[in-house]
Coordinates of C-alpha atoms in Angstrom, one line a residue:
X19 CA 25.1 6.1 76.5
X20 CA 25.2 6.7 72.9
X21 CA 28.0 5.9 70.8
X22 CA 28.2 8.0 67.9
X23 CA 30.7 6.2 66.2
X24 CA 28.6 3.0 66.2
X25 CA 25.2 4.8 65.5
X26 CA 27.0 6.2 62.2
X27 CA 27.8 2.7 61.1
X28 CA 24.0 1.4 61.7
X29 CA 22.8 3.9 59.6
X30 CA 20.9 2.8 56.5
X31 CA 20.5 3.7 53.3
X32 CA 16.6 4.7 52.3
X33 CA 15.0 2.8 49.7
X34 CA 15.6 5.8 47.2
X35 CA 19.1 6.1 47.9
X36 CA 19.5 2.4 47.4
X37 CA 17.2 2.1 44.2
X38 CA 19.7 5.2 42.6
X39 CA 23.0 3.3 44.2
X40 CA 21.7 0.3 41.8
X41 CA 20.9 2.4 38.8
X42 CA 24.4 4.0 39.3
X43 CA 26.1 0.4 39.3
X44 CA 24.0 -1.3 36.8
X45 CA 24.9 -0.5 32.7
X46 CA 22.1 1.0 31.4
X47 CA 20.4 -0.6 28.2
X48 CA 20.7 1.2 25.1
X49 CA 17.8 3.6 24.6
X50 CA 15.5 3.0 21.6
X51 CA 14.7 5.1 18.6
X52 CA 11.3 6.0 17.4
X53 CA 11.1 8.3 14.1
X54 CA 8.3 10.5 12.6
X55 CA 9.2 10.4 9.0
X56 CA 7.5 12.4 6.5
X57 CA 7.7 13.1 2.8
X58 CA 8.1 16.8 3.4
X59 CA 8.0 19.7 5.6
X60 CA 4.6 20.5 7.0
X61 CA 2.9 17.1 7.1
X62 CA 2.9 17.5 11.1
X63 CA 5.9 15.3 12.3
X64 CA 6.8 17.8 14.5
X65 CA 2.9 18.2 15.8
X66 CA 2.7 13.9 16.2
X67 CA 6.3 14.2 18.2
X68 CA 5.0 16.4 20.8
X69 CA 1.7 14.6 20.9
X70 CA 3.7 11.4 21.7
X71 CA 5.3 13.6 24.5
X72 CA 2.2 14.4 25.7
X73 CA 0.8 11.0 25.7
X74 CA 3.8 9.4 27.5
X75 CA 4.0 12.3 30.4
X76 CA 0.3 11.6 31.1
X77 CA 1.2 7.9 31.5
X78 CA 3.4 8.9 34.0
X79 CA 7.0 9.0 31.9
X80 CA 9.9 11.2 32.4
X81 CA 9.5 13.4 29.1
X82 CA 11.9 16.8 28.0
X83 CA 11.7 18.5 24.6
X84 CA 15.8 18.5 24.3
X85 CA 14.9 20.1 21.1
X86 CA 11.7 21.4 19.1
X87 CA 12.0 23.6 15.9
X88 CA 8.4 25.6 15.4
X89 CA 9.5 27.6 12.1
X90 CA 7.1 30.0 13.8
X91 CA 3.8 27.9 13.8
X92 CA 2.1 28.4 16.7
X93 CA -0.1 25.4 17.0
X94 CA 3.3 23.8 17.3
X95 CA 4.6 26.2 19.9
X96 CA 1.4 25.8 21.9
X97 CA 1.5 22.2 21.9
X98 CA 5.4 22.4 23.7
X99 CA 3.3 23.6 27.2
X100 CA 3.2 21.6 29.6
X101 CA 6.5 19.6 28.5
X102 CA 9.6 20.4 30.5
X103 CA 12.2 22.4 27.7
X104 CA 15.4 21.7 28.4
X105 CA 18.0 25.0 27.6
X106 CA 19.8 25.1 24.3
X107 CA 23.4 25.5 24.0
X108 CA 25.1 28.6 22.5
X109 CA 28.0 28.6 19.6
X110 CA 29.1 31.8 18.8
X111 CA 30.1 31.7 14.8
X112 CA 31.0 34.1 12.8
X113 CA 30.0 36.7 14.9
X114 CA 26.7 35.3 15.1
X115 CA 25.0 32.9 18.2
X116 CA 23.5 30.1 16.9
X117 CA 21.6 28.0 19.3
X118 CA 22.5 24.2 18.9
X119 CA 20.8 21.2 21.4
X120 CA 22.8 20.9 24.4
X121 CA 23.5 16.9 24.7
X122 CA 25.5 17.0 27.7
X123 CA 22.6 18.7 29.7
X124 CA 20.2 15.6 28.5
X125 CA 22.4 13.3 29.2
X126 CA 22.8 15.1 32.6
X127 CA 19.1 15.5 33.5
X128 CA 18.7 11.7 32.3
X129 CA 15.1 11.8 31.6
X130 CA 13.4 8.4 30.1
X131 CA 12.4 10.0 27.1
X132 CA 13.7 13.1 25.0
X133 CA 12.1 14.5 21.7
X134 CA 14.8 15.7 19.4
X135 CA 13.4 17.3 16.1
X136 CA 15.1 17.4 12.8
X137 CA 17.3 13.7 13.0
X138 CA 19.2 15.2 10.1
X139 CA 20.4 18.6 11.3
X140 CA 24.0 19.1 10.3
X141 CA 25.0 21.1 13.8
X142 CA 27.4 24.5 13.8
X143 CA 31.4 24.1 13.4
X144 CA 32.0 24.2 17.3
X145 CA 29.6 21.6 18.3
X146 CA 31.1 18.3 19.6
X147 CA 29.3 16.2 16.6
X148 CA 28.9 17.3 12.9
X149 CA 25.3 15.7 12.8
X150 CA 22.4 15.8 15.7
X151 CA 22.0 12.2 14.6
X152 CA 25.4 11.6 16.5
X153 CA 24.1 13.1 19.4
X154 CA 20.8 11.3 19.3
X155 CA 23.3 7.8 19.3
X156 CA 25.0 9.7 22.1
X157 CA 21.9 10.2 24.4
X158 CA 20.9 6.5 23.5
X159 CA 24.0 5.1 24.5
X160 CA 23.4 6.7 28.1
X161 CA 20.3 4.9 27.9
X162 CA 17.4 7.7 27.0
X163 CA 14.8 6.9 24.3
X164 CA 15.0 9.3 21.7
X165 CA 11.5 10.1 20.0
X166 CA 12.7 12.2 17.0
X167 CA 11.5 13.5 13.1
X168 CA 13.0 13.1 9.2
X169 CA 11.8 14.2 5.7
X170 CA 12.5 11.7 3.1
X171 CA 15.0 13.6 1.1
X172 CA 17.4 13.7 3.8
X173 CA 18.0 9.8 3.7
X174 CA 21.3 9.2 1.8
X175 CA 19.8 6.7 -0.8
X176 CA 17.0 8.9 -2.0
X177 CA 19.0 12.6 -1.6
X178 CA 20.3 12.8 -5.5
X179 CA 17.2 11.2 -6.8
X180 CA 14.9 14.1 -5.0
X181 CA 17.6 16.8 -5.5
X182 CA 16.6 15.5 -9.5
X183 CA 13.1 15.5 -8.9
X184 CA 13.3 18.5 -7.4
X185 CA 15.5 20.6 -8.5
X186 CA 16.7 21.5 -5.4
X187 CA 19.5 20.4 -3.8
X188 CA 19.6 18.6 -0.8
X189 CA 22.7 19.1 1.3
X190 CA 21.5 18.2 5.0
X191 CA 21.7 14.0 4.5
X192 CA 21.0 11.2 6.9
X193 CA 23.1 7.5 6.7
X194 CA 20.4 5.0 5.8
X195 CA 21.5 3.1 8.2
X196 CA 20.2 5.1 11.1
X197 CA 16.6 4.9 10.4
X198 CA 17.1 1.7 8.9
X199 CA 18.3 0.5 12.8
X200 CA 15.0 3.0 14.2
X201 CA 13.1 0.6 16.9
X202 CA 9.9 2.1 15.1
X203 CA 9.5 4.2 12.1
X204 CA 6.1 5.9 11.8
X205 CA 5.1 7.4 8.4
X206 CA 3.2 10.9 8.8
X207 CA 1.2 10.7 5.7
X208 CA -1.0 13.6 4.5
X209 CA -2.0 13.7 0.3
X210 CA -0.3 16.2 -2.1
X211 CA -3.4 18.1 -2.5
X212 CA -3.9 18.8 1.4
X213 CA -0.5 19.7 1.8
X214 CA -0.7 22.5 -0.7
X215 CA -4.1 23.8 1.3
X216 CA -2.1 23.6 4.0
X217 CA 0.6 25.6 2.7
X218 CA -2.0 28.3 0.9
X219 CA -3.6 28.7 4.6
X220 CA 0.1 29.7 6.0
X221 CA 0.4 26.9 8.4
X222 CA 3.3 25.8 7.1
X223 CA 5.0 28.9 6.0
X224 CA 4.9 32.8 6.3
X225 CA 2.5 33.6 3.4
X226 CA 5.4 35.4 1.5
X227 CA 7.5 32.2 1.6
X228 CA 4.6 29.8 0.4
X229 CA 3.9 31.8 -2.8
X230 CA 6.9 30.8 -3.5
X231 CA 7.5 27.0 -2.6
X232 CA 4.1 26.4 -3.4
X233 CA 5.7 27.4 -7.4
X234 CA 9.1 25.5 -6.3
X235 CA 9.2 22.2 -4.2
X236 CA 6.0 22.2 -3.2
X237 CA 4.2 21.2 -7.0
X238 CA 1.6 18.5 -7.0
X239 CA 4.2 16.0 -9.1
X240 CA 7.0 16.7 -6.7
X241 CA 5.4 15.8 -4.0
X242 CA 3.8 13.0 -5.2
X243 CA 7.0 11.5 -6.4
X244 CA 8.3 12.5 -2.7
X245 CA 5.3 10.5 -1.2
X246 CA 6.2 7.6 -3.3
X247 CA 9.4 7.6 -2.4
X248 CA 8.6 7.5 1.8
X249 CA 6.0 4.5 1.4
X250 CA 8.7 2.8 0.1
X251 CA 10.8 3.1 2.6
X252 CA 8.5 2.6 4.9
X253 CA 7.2 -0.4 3.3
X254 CA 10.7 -1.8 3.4
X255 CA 10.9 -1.2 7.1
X256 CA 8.1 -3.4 7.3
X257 CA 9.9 -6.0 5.2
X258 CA 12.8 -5.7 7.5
X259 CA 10.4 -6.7 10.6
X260 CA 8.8 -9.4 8.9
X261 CA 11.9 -10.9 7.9
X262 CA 11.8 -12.1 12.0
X263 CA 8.1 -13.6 11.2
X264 CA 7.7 -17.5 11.0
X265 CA 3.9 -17.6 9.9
X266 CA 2.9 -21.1 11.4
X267 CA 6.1 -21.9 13.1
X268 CA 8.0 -22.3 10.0
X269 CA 8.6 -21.1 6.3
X270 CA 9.4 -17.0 5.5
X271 CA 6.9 -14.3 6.0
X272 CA 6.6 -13.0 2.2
X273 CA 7.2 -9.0 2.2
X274 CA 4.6 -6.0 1.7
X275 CA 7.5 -4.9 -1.1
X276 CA 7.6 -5.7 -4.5
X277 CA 11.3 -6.8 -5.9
X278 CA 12.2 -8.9 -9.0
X279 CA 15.1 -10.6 -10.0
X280 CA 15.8 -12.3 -13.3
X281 CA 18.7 -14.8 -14.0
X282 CA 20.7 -14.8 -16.5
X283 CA 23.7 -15.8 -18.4
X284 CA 26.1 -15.6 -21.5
X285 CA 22.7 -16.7 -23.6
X286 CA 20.5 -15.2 -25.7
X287 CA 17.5 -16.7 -23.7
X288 CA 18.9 -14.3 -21.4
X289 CA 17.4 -11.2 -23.1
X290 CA 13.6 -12.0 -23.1
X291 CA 13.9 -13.0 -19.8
X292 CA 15.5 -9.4 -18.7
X293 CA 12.9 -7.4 -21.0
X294 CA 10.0 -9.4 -19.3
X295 CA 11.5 -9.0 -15.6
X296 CA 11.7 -5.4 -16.2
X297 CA 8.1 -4.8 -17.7
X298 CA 7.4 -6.5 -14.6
X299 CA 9.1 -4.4 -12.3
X300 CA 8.0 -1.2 -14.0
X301 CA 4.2 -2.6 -13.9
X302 CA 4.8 -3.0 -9.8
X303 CA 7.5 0.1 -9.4
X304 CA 9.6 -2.2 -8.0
X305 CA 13.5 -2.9 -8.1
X306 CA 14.8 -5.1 -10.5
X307 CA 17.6 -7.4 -9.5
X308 CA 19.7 -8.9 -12.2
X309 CA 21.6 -12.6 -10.7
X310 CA 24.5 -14.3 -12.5
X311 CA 25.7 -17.7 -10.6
X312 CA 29.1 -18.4 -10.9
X313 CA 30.5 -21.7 -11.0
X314 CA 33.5 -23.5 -10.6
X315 CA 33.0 -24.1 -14.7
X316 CA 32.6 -20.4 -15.2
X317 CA 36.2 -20.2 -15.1
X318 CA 36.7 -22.1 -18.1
X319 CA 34.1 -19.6 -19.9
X320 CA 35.3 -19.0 -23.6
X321 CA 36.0 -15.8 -24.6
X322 CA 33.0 -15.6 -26.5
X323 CA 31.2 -16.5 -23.8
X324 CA 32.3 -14.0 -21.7
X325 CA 31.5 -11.2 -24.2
X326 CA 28.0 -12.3 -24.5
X327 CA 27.6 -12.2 -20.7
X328 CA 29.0 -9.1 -20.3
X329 CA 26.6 -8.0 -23.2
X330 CA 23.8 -9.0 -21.2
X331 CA 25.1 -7.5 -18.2
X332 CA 25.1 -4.7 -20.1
X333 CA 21.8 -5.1 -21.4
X334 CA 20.5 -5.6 -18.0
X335 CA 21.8 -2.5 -16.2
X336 CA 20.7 -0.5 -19.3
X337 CA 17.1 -1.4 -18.6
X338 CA 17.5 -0.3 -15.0
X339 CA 18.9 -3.3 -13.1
X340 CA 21.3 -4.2 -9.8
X341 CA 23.2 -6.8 -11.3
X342 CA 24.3 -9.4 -9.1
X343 CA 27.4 -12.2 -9.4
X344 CA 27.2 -14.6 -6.8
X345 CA 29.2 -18.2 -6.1
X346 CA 27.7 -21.4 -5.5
X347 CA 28.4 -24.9 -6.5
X348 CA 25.2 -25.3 -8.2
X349 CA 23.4 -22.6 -10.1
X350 CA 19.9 -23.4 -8.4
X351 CA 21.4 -22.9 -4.7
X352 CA 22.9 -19.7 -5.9
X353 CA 20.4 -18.6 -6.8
X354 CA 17.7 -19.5 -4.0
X355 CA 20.5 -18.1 -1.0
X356 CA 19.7 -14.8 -3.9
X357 CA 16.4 -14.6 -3.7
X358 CA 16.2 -15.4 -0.3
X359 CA 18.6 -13.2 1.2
X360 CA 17.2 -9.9 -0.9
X361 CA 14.0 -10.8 0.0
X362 CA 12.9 -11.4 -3.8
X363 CA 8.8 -11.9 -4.7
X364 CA 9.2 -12.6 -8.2
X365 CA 11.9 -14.5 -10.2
X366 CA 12.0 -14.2 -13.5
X367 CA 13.8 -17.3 -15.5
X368 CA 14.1 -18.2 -19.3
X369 CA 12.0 -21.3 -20.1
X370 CA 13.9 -24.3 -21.5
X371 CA 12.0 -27.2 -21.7
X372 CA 14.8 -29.6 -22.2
X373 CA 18.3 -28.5 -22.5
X374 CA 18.8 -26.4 -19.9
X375 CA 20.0 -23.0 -18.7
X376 CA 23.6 -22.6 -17.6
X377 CA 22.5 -25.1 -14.7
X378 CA 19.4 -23.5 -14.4
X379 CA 17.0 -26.2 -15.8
X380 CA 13.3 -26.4 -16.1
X381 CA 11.1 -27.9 -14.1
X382 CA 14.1 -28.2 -11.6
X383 CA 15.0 -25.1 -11.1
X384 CA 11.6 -23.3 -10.6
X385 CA 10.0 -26.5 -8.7
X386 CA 13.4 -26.1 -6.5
X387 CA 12.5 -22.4 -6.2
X388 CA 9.2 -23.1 -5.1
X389 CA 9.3 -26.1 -3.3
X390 CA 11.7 -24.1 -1.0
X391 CA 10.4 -20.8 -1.3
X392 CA 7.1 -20.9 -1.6
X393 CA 6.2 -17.0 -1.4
X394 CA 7.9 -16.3 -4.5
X395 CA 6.4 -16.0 -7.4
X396 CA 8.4 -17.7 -10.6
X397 CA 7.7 -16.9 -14.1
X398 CA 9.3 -18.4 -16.9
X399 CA 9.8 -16.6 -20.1
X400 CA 10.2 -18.5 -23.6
X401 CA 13.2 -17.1 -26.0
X402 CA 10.5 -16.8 -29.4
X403 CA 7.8 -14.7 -27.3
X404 CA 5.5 -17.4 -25.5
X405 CA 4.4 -17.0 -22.3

């Protein structure tokens, strides 16, 4: 005779139900980031997002569009069939509805993957965050890889300097630091010239609105300069990556960016060396990184001393420079942990055959810099114009 009470209790859990019953105990791991970044609107991030969700659904992944903006293209609207669209949240404001991404229902569908356009979209006052890039961290933290898009001239660092460029303000900005901590960062690169055809052929815009950008943002020296400006930061991505890279089990992996630094002090051997580092860095478009060691004697500095170095700080920032002032015991070790740790490929330094330079004496100081850094590439600089 059957016992119902003791059938109940040898009833077992399908493999399903225990394979979600492990999921549900075990911490998910943070999902990863992937970013389409372009140096404008209209390169096709948007176009390479949804291919990426294409590719990844045909593999077999669990892919949504939590959110797509078209701007009315459809070749971009077409290429959203097939993908599962999640539903948008609405925000009444100001007696309008605004349609926002809706991050609790992502989080709630828990797909493995979610494309998110526009990483830099400041959301409507009555959303939970300011930012969709706080959402985006949100869905990440619940363990969904985000694949998402940017324009270069909504990172932080390079807003002011393309609003200057430009002319146009840019008021939707991105924290470096987001893209900066992107598992991968993918530049969608197009040339000035085919973005303009692009725009003329109204695949970008509405033919009414690219007569106009086409005479505004869109020149041919704006978006150069803008195209500049992403393979940078690309480029320093890259660095970032490398900086893991032991080429032959040991030594550092020299980076695919260009930066110079130039040392200096209260002397006037400082000021050849700083005009010489900065042709340099203007030859290369790279950053120039002014260093000043200081050392326990610095305290005892004379006044003098101290006015010509803050001369040549002067002088230094005046021809474009970071300047620097680090501590070390010994000016050489200063200024290697320097060089090292802003991943520096060429020093600049004064050349003093005997005397020395504030510590930083010749051969010493570059053999040092190369004997422990070999990447780097030293070049010393005499005070009456020799090379």
């Amino acid at each position: 005779m059957a016992d119902p009470e003791r059938d109940a209790l040898d009833v077992r859990p399908t493999a399903d139900e225990m394979l979600a019953r492990i999921h549900a105990e075990t911490p998910s791991p943070r999902g990863r980031l992937r970013v389409y970044l372009g140096m404008a609107p209209g390169v096709g991030k948007t176009y390479k997002m949804l291919e990426e969700g294409h590719r990844r659904l045909d593999r077999g992944t669990d892919v949504v569009i939590g959110f797509v903006e078209t701007h009315g293209r459809s070749v971009v609207a077409a290429l959203q069939d097939g993908l599962e669209i999640l539903p948008r949240r609405h925000i009444e404001y100001r007696g309008v509805t605004v349609e926002e991404m809706d991050t609790d229902a992502i989080i709630a569908r828990a797909p493995v993957v979610v494309l998110v356009d526009e990483l830099a979209h400041t959301n409507v006052p009555g959303s939970v965050h300011e930012k969709r890039w706080q959402d985006v961290e949100a869905i990440r933290d619940a363990g969904i890889h985000v694949v998402s898009t940017c324009n270069v001239q909504h990172l932080e660092s390079m807003a002011d300097a393309v609003a200057t460029i430009t002319g146009a303000p840019v008021n939707e900005r991105l924290p470096d630091e987001v893209l900066e901590a992107a598992d991968e960062v993918e530049l969608v690169d197009m040339s000035p010239h085919a973005l303009r055809q692009r725009m003329k052929h109204g695949n970008v815009y509405p033919p009414d609105r690219a007569a106009v950008a086409l005479e505004r943002f869109f020149t041919e020296p704006n978006l150069t300069a803008l195209r500049e400006l992403a393979l940078r930061f690309v480029a320093g991505h890259v660095d970032e990556e490398l900086e893991e890279i032991t080429p032959g089990g040991g030594g550092r992996a020299r980076g695919v960016t260009e930066r110079v630094a130039v040392a200096i002090d209260e002397s006037q051997r400082s000021r050849p060396a700083l005009r010489r580092a900065a042709a340099i860095a203007a030859a290369l478009h790279a950053p120039l990184l002014a260093i000043v060691v200081e050392t326990p004697h610095a305290e005892h500095r004379s006044f003098d001393s101290e006015r010509d170095l803050r001369e040549n700080l002067d002088y230094a920032e005046d021809l474009g420079a970071e300047v620097v002032r680090t501590e070390a015991t010994k000016p050489v070790e200063g200024l290697i942990d320097m060089i090292s740790r802003r991943r520096i490929t060429h020093v600049v330094l004064p050349y003093e055959p005997s005397t020395g330079f504030a510590g930083f004496r010749r051969p010493a100081t570059s053999d040092e810099v190369l004997s422990r850094l070999p990447s780097v590439e030293v070049h010393l600089v005499a005070d009456d114009g020799r090379r």
